[in-house]
PDB file of C-alpha atoms in Angstrom:
ATOM      1  CA  UNK A   1      -0.004  -0.011  -0.016  1.00 84.00           C
ATOM      2  CA  UNK A   2       2.825   2.363   0.873  1.00 89.00           C
ATOM      3  CA  UNK A   3       4.493   1.624  -2.483  1.00 94.00           C
ATOM      4  CA  UNK A   4       1.230   2.417  -4.275  1.00 91.00           C
ATOM      5  CA  UNK A   5       0.828   5.798  -2.506  1.00 91.00           C
ATOM      6  CA  UNK A   6       4.452   6.740  -3.081  1.00 93.00           C
ATOM      7  CA  UNK A   7       4.077   5.736  -6.771  1.00 95.00           C
ATOM      8  CA  UNK A   8       0.992   7.892  -7.217  1.00 94.00           C
ATOM      9  CA  UNK A   9       2.629  10.801  -5.421  1.00 95.00           C
ATOM     10  CA  UNK A  10       5.803  10.526  -7.479  1.00 96.00           C
ATOM     11  CA  UNK A  11       3.779  10.235 -10.686  1.00 96.00           C
ATOM     12  CA  UNK A  12       1.859  13.418  -9.880  1.00 95.00           C
ATOM     13  CA  UNK A  13       5.049  15.332  -9.078  1.00 96.00           C
ATOM     14  CA  UNK A  14       6.782  14.072 -12.256  1.00 97.00           C
ATOM     15  CA  UNK A  15       3.746  15.036 -14.303  1.00 96.00           C
ATOM     16  CA  UNK A  16       4.286  18.650 -13.227  1.00 95.00           C
ATOM     17  CA  UNK A  17       2.042  19.068 -10.218  1.00 95.00           C
ATOM     18  CA  UNK A  18       3.330  21.143  -7.271  1.00 95.00           C
ATOM     19  CA  UNK A  19       4.618  19.135  -4.290  1.00 95.00           C
ATOM     20  CA  UNK A  20       2.046  20.581  -1.877  1.00 96.00           C
ATOM     21  CA  UNK A  21      -0.838  20.022  -4.316  1.00 96.00           C
ATOM     22  CA  UNK A  22       0.218  16.444  -4.939  1.00 96.00           C
ATOM     23  CA  UNK A  23       0.381  15.750  -1.202  1.00 96.00           C
ATOM     24  CA  UNK A  24      -3.089  17.231  -0.632  1.00 96.00           C
ATOM     25  CA  UNK A  25      -4.506  15.257  -3.586  1.00 96.00           C
ATOM     26  CA  UNK A  26      -3.077  11.950  -2.308  1.00 96.00           C
ATOM     27  CA  UNK A  27      -4.289  12.696   1.240  1.00 95.00           C
ATOM     28  CA  UNK A  28      -7.835  13.547   0.183  1.00 96.00           C
ATOM     29  CA  UNK A  29      -7.925  10.532  -2.101  1.00 95.00           C
ATOM     30  CA  UNK A  30      -6.909   8.304   0.841  1.00 94.00           C
ATOM     31  CA  UNK A  31      -9.570   9.742   3.084  1.00 95.00           C
ATOM     32  CA  UNK A  32     -12.196   9.257   0.398  1.00 96.00           C
ATOM     33  CA  UNK A  33     -11.058   5.705  -0.109  1.00 94.00           C
ATOM     34  CA  UNK A  34     -11.293   4.903   3.563  1.00 95.00           C
ATOM     35  CA  UNK A  35     -14.786   6.356   3.719  1.00 96.00           C
ATOM     36  CA  UNK A  36     -15.835   4.334   0.663  1.00 95.00           C
ATOM     37  CA  UNK A  37     -14.596   1.079   2.249  1.00 93.00           C
ATOM     38  CA  UNK A  38     -16.441   1.859   5.509  1.00 94.00           C
ATOM     39  CA  UNK A  39     -19.718   2.562   3.734  1.00 93.00           C
ATOM     40  CA  UNK A  40     -19.378  -0.596   1.602  1.00 92.00           C
ATOM     41  CA  UNK A  41     -18.768  -2.655   4.743  1.00 90.00           C
ATOM     42  CA  UNK A  42     -22.008  -1.232   6.219  1.00 88.00           C
ATOM     43  CA  UNK A  43     -24.088  -1.800   3.095  1.00 87.00           C
ATOM     44  CA  UNK A  44     -22.890  -5.255   2.132  1.00 85.00           C
ATOM     45  CA  UNK A  45     -24.219  -8.037   4.303  1.00 77.00           C
ATOM     46  CA  UNK A  46     -21.583  -9.685   6.447  1.00 72.00           C
ATOM     47  CA  UNK A  47     -21.226 -13.434   6.431  1.00 68.00           C
ATOM     48  CA  UNK A  48     -20.401 -14.885   9.781  1.00 63.00           C
ATOM     49  CA  UNK A  49     -19.269 -18.467  10.060  1.00 57.00           C
ATOM     50  CA  UNK A  50     -20.536 -20.367  13.039  1.00 57.00           C
TER      51      UNK A  50
END
């Protein structure tokens, strides 16, 4: 996961984006991703083995 985030961050910087803007973009994307996973976990039924 860390390699993926660093790769995206490096790609944005190499593509010409400012360092601060790239950091904010990656941070906001991470927060949105976490929220998406939390909502999906609430919506999808959980299977519990007994």
